mmCIF file of N, CA and C in Angstrom:
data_model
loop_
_atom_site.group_PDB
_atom_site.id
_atom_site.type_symbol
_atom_site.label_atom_id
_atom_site.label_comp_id
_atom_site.label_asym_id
_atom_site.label_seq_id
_atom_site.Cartn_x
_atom_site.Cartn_y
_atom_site.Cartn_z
ATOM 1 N N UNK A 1 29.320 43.420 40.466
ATOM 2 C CA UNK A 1 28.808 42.215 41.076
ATOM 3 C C UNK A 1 28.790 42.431 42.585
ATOM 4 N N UNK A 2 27.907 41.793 43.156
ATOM 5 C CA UNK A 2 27.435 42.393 44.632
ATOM 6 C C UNK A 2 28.426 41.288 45.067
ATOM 7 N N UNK A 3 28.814 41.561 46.306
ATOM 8 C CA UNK A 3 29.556 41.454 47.177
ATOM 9 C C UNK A 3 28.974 39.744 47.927
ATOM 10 N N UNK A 4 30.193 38.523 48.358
ATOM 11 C CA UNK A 4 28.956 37.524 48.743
ATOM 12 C C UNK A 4 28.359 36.929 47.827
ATOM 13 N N UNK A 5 28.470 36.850 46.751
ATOM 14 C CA UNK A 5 27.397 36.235 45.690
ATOM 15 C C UNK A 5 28.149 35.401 45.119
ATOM 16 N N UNK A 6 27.849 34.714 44.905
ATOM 17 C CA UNK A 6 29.051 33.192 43.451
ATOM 18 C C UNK A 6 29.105 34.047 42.389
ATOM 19 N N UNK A 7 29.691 33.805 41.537
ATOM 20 C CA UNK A 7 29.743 34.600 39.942
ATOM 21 C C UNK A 7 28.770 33.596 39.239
ATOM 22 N N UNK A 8 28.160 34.087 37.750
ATOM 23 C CA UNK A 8 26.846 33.378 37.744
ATOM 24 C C UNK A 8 27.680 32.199 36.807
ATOM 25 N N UNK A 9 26.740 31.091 36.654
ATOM 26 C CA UNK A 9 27.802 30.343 35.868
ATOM 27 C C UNK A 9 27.263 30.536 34.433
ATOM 28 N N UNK A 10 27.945 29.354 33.466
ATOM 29 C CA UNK A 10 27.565 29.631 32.193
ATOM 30 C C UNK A 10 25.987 29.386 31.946
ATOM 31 N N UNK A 11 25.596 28.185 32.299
ATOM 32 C CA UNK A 11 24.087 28.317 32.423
ATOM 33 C C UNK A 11 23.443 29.744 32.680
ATOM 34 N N UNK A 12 23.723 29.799 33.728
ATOM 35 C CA UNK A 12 22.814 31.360 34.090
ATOM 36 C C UNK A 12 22.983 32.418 32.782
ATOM 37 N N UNK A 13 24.541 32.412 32.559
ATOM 38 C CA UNK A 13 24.945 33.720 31.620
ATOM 39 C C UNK A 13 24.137 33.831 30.463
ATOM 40 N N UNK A 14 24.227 32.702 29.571
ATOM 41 C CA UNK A 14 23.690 32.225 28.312
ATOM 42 C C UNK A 14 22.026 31.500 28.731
ATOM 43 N N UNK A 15 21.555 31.037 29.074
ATOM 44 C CA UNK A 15 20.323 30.697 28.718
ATOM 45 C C UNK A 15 19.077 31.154 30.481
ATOM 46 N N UNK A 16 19.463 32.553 30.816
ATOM 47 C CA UNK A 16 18.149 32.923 31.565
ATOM 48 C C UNK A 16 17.296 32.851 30.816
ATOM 49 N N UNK A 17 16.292 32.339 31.762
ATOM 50 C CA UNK A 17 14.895 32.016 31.246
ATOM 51 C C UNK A 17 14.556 32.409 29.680
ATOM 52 N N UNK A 18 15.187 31.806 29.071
ATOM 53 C CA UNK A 18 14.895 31.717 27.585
ATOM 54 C C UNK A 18 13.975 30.153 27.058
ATOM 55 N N UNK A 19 13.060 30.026 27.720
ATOM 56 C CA UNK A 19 12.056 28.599 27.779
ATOM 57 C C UNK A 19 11.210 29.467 26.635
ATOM 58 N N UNK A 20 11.622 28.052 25.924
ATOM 59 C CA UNK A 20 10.295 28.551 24.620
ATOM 60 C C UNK A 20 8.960 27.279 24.800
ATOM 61 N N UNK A 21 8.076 28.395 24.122
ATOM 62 C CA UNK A 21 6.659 27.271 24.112
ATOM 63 C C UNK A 21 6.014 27.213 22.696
ATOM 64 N N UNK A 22 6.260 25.915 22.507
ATOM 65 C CA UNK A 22 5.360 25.723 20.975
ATOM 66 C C UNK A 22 4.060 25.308 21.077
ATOM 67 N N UNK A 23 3.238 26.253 19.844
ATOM 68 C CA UNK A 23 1.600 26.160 20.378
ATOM 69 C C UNK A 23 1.436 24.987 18.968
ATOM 70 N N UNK A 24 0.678 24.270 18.989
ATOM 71 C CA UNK A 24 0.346 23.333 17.741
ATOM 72 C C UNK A 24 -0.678 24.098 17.341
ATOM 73 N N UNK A 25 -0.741 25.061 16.066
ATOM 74 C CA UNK A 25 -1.779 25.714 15.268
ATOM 75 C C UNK A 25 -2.508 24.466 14.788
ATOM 76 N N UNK A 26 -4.127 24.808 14.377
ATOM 77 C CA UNK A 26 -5.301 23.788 14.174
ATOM 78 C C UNK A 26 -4.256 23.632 12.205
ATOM 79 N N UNK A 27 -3.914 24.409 11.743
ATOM 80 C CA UNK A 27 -3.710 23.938 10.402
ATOM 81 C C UNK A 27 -2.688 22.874 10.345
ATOM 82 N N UNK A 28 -1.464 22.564 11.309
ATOM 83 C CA UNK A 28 -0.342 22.227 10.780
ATOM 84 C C UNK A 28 -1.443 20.576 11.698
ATOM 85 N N UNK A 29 -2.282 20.679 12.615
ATOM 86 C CA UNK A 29 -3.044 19.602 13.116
ATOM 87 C C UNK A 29 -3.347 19.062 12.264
ATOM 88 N N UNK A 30 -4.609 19.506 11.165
ATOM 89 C CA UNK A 30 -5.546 19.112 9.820
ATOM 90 C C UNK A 30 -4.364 18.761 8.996
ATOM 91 N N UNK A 31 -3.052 19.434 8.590
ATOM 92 C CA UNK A 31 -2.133 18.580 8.026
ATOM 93 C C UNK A 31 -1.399 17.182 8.660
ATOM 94 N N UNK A 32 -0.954 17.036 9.307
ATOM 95 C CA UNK A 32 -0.363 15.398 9.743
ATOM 96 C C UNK A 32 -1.725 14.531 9.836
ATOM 97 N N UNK A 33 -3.115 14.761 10.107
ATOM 98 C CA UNK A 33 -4.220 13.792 9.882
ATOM 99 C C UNK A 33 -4.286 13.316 8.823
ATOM 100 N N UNK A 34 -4.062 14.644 7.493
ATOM 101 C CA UNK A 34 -4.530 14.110 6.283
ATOM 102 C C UNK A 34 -3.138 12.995 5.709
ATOM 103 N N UNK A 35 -2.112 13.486 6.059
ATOM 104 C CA UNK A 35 -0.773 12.518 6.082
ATOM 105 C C UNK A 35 -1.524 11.179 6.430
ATOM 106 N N UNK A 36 -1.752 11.548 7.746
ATOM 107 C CA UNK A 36 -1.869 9.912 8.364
ATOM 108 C C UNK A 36 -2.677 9.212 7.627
ATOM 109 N N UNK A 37 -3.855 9.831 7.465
ATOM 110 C CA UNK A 37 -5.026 9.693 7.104
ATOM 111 C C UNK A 37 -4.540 8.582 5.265
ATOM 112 N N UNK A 38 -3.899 9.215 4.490
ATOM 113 C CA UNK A 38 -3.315 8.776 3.555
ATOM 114 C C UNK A 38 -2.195 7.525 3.506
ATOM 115 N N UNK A 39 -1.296 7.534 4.685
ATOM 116 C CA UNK A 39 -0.413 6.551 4.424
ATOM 117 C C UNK A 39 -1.514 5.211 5.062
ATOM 118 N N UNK A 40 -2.521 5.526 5.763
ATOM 119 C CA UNK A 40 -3.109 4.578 6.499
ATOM 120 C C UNK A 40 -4.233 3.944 5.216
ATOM 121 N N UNK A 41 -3.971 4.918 4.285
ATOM 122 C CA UNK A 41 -5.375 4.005 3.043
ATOM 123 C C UNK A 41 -4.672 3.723 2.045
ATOM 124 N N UNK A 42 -3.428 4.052 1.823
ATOM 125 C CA UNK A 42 -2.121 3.314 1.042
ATOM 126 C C UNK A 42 -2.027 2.172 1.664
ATOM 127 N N UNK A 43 -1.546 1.761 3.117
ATOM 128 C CA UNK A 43 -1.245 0.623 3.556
ATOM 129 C C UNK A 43 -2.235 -0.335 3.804
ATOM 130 N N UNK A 44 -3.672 0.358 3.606
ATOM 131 C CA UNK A 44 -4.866 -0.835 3.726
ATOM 132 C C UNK A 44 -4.560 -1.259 2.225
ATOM 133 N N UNK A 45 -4.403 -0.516 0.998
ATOM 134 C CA UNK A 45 -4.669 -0.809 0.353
ATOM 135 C C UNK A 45 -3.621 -2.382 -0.428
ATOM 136 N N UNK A 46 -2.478 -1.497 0.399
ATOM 137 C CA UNK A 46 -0.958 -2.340 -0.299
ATOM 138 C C UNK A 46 -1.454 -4.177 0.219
ATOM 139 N N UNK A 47 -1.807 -4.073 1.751
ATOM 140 C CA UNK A 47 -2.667 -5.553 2.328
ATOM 141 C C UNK A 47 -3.665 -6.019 1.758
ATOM 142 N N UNK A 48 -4.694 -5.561 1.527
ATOM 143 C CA UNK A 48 -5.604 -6.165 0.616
ATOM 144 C C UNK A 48 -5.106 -6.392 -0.435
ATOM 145 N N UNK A 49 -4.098 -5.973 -0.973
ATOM 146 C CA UNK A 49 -3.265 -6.673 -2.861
ATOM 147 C C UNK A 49 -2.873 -7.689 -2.191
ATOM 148 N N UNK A 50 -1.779 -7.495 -1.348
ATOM 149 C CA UNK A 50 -1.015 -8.721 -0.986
ATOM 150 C C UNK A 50 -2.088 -9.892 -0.523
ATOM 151 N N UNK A 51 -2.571 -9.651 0.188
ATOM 152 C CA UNK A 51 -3.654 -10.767 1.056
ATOM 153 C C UNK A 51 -4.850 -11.393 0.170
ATOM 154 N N UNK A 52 -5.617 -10.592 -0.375
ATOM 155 C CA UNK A 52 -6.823 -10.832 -1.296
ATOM 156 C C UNK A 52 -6.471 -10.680 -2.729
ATOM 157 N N UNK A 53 -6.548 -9.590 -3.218
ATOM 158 C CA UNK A 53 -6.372 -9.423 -4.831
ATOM 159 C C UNK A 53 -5.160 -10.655 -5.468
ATOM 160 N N UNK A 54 -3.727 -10.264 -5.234
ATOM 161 C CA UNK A 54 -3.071 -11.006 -5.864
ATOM 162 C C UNK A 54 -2.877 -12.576 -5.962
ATOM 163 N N UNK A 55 -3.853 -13.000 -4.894
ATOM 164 C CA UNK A 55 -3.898 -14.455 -4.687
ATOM 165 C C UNK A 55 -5.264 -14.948 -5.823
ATOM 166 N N UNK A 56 -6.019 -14.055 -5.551
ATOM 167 C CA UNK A 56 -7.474 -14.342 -6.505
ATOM 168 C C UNK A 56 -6.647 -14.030 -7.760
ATOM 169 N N UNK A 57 -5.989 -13.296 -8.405
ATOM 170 C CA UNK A 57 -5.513 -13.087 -9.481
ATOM 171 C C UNK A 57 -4.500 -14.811 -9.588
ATOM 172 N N UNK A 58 -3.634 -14.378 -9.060
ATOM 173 C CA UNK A 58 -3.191 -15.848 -9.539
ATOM 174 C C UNK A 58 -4.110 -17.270 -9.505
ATOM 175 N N UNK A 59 -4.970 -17.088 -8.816
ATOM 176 C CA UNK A 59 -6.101 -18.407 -9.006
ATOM 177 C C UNK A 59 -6.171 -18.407 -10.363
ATOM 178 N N UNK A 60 -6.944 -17.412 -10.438
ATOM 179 C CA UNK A 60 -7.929 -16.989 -12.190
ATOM 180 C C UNK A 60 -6.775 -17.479 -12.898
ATOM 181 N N UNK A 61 -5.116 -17.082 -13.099
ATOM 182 C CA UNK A 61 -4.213 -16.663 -13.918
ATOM 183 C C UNK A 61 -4.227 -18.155 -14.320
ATOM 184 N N UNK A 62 -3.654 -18.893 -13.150
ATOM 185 C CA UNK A 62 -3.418 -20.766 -13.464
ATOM 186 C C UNK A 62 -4.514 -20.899 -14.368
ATOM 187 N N UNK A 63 -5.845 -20.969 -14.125
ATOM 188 C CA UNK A 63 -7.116 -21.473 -14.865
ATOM 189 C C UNK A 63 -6.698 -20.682 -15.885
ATOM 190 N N UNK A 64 -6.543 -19.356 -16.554
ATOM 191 C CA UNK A 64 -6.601 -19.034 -17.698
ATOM 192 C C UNK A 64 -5.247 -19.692 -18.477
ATOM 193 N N UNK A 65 -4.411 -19.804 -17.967
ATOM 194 C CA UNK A 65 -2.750 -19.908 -18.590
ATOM 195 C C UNK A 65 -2.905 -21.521 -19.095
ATOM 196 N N UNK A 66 -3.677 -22.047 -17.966
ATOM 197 C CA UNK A 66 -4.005 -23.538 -18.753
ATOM 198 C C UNK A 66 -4.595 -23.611 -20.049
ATOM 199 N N UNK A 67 -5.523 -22.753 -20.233
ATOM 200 C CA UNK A 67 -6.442 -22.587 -21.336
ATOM 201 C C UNK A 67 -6.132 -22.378 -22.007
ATOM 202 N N UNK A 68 -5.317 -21.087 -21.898
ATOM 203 C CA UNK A 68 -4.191 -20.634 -22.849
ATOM 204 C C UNK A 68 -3.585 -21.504 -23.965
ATOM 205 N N UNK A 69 -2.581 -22.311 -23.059
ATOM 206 C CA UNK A 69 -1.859 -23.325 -23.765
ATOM 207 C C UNK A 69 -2.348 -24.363 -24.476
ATOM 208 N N UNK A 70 -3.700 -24.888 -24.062
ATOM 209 C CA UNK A 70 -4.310 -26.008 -24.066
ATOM 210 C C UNK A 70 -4.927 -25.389 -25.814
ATOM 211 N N UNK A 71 -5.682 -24.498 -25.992
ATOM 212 C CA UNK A 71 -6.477 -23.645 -26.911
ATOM 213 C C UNK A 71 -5.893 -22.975 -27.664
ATOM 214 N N UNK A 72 -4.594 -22.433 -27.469
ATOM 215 C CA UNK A 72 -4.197 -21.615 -28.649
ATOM 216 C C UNK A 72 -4.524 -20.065 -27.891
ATOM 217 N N UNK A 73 -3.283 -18.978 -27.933
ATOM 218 C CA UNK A 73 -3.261 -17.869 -27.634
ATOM 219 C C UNK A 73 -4.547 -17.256 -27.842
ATOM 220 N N UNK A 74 -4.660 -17.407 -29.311
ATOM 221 C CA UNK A 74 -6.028 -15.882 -29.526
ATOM 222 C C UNK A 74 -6.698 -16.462 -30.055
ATOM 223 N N UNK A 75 -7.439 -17.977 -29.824
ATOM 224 C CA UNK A 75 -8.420 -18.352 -30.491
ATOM 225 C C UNK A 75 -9.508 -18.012 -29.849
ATOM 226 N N UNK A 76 -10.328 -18.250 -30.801
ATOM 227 C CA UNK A 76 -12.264 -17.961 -30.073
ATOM 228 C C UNK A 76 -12.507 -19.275 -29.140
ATOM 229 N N UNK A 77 -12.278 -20.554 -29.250
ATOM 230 C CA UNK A 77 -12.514 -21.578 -28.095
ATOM 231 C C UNK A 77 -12.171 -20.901 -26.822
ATOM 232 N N UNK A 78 -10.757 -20.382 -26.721
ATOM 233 C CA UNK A 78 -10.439 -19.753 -25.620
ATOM 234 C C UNK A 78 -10.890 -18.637 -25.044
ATOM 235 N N UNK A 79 -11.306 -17.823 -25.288
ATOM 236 C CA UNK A 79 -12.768 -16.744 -24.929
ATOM 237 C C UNK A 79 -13.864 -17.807 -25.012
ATOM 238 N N UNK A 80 -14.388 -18.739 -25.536
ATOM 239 C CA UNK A 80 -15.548 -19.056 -25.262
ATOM 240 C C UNK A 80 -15.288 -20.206 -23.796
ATOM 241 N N UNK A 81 -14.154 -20.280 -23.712
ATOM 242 C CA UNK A 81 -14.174 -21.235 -22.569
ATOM 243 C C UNK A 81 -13.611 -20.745 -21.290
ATOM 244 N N UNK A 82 -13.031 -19.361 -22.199
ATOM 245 C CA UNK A 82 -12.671 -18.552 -20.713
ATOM 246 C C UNK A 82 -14.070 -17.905 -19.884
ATOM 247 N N UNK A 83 -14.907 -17.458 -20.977
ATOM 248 C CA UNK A 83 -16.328 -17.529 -20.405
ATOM 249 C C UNK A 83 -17.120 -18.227 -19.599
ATOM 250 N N UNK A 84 -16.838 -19.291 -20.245
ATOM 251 C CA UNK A 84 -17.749 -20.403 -19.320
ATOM 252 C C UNK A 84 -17.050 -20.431 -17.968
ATOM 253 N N UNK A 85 -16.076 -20.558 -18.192
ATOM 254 C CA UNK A 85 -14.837 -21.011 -16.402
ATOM 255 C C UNK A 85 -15.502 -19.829 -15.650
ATOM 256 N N UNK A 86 -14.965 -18.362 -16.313
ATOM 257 C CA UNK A 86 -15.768 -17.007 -15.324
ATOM 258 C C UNK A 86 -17.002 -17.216 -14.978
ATOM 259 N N UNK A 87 -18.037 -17.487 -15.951
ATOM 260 C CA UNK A 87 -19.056 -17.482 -15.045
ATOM 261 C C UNK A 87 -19.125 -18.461 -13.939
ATOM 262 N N UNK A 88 -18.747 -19.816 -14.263
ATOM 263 C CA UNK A 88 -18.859 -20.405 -13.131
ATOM 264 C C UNK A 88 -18.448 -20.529 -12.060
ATOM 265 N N UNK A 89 -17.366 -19.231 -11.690
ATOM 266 C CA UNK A 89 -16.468 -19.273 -11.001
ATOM 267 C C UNK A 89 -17.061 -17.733 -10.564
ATOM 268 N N UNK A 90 -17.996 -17.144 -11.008
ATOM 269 C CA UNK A 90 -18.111 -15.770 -10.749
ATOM 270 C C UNK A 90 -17.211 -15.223 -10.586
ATOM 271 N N UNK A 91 -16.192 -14.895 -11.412
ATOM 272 C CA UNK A 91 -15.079 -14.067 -11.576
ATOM 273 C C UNK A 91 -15.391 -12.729 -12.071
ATOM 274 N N UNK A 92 -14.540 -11.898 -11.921
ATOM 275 C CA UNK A 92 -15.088 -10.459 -12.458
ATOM 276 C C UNK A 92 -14.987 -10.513 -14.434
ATOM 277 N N UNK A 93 -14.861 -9.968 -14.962
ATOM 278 C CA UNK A 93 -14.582 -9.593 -16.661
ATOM 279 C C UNK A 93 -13.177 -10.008 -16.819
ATOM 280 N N UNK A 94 -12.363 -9.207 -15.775
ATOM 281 C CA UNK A 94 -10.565 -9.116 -16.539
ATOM 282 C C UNK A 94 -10.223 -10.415 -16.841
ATOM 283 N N UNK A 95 -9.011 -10.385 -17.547
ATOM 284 C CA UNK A 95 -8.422 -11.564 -17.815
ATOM 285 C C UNK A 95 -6.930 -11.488 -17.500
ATOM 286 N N UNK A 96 -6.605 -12.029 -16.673
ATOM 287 C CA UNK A 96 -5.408 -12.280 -15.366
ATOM 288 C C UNK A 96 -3.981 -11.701 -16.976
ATOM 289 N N UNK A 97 -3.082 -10.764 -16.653
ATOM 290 C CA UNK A 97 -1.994 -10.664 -17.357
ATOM 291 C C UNK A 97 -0.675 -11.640 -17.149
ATOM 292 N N UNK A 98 -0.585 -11.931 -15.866
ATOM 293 C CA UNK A 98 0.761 -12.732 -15.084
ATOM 294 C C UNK A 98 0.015 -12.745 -14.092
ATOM 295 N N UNK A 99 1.152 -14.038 -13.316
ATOM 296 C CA UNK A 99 0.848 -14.756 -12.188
ATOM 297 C C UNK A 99 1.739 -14.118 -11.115
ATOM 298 N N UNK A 100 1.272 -14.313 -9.858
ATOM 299 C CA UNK A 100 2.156 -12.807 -9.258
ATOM 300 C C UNK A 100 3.425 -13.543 -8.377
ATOM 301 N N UNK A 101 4.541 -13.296 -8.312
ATOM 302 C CA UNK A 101 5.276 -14.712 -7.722
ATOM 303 C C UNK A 101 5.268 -14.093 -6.167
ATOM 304 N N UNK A 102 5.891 -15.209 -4.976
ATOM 305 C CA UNK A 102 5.363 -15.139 -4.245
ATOM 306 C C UNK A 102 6.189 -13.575 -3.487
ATOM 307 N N UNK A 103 7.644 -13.202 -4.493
ATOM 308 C CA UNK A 103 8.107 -11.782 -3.671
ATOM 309 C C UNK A 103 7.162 -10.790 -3.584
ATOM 310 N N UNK A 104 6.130 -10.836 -4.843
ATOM 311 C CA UNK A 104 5.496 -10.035 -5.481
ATOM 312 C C UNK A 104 4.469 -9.664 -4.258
ATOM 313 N N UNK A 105 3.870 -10.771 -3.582
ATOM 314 C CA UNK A 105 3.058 -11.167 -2.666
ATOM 315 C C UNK A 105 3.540 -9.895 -1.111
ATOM 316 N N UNK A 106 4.934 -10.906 -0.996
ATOM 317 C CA UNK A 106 5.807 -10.361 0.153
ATOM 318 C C UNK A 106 6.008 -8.729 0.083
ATOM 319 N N UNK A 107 6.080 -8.234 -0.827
ATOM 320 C CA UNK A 107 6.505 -6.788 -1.105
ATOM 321 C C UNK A 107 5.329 -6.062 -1.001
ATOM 322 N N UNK A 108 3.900 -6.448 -1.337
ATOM 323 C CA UNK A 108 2.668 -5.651 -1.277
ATOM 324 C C UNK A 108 2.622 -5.763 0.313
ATOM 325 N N UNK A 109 3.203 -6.720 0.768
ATOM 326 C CA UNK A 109 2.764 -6.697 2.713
ATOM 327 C C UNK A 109 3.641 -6.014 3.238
ATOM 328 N N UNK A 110 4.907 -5.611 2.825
ATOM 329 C CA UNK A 110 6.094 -5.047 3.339
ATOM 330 C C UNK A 110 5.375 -3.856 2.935
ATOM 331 N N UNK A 111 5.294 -3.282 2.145
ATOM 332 C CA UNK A 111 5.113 -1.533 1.788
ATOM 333 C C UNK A 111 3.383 -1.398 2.658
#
């Protein structure tokens, strides 16, 4: 050690210029888009259940569940009157399984 000089400290000893540089390769790029790209059409999708679908479903569900009861489970009045209600209601074909309660609601907006 030269003469006059400080002794080096631990910094110096252990980490001379040992600076690393990370390059972002175009593949690992095209991967986290398609990530994003995915959780972002999961979470449109999870909002539109919560917001639109499951509310129109429970509309339909009340009107059918009335019918239901009113008509008899598996009678033909009840298809013929579940018909009539759909069309006039321009509803799609399905026929509502359950009514969605309102956690059901809360949990499609949370995820």
């Amino acid at each position: 050690m030269p003469k006059g000089l400080p002794p080096p400290t631990f910094t110096e000893i252990f980490f001379v210029s040992t600076s690393v540089t990370a390059i972002i390769s175009k593949e690992w790029k095209q991967r986290i888009l398609i990530i994003c790209l995915a959780l972002a059409g999961m979470g449109g999708w999870f909002i539109f259940d919560g917001l639109v679908a499951y509310p129109r479903n429970n509309e339909k569900a009340v009107v059918y569940f009335e019918l239901r009861d009113r008509l008899g489970k598996d009678s033909p009045e009840l298809k013929e009157a579940w018909e009539v209600v759909r069309k006039e209601r321009t509803w799609n074909d399905s026929t509502p399984k359950k009514i969605y309660s309102d956690g059901d609601l809360l949990t499609q907006l949370i995820l």
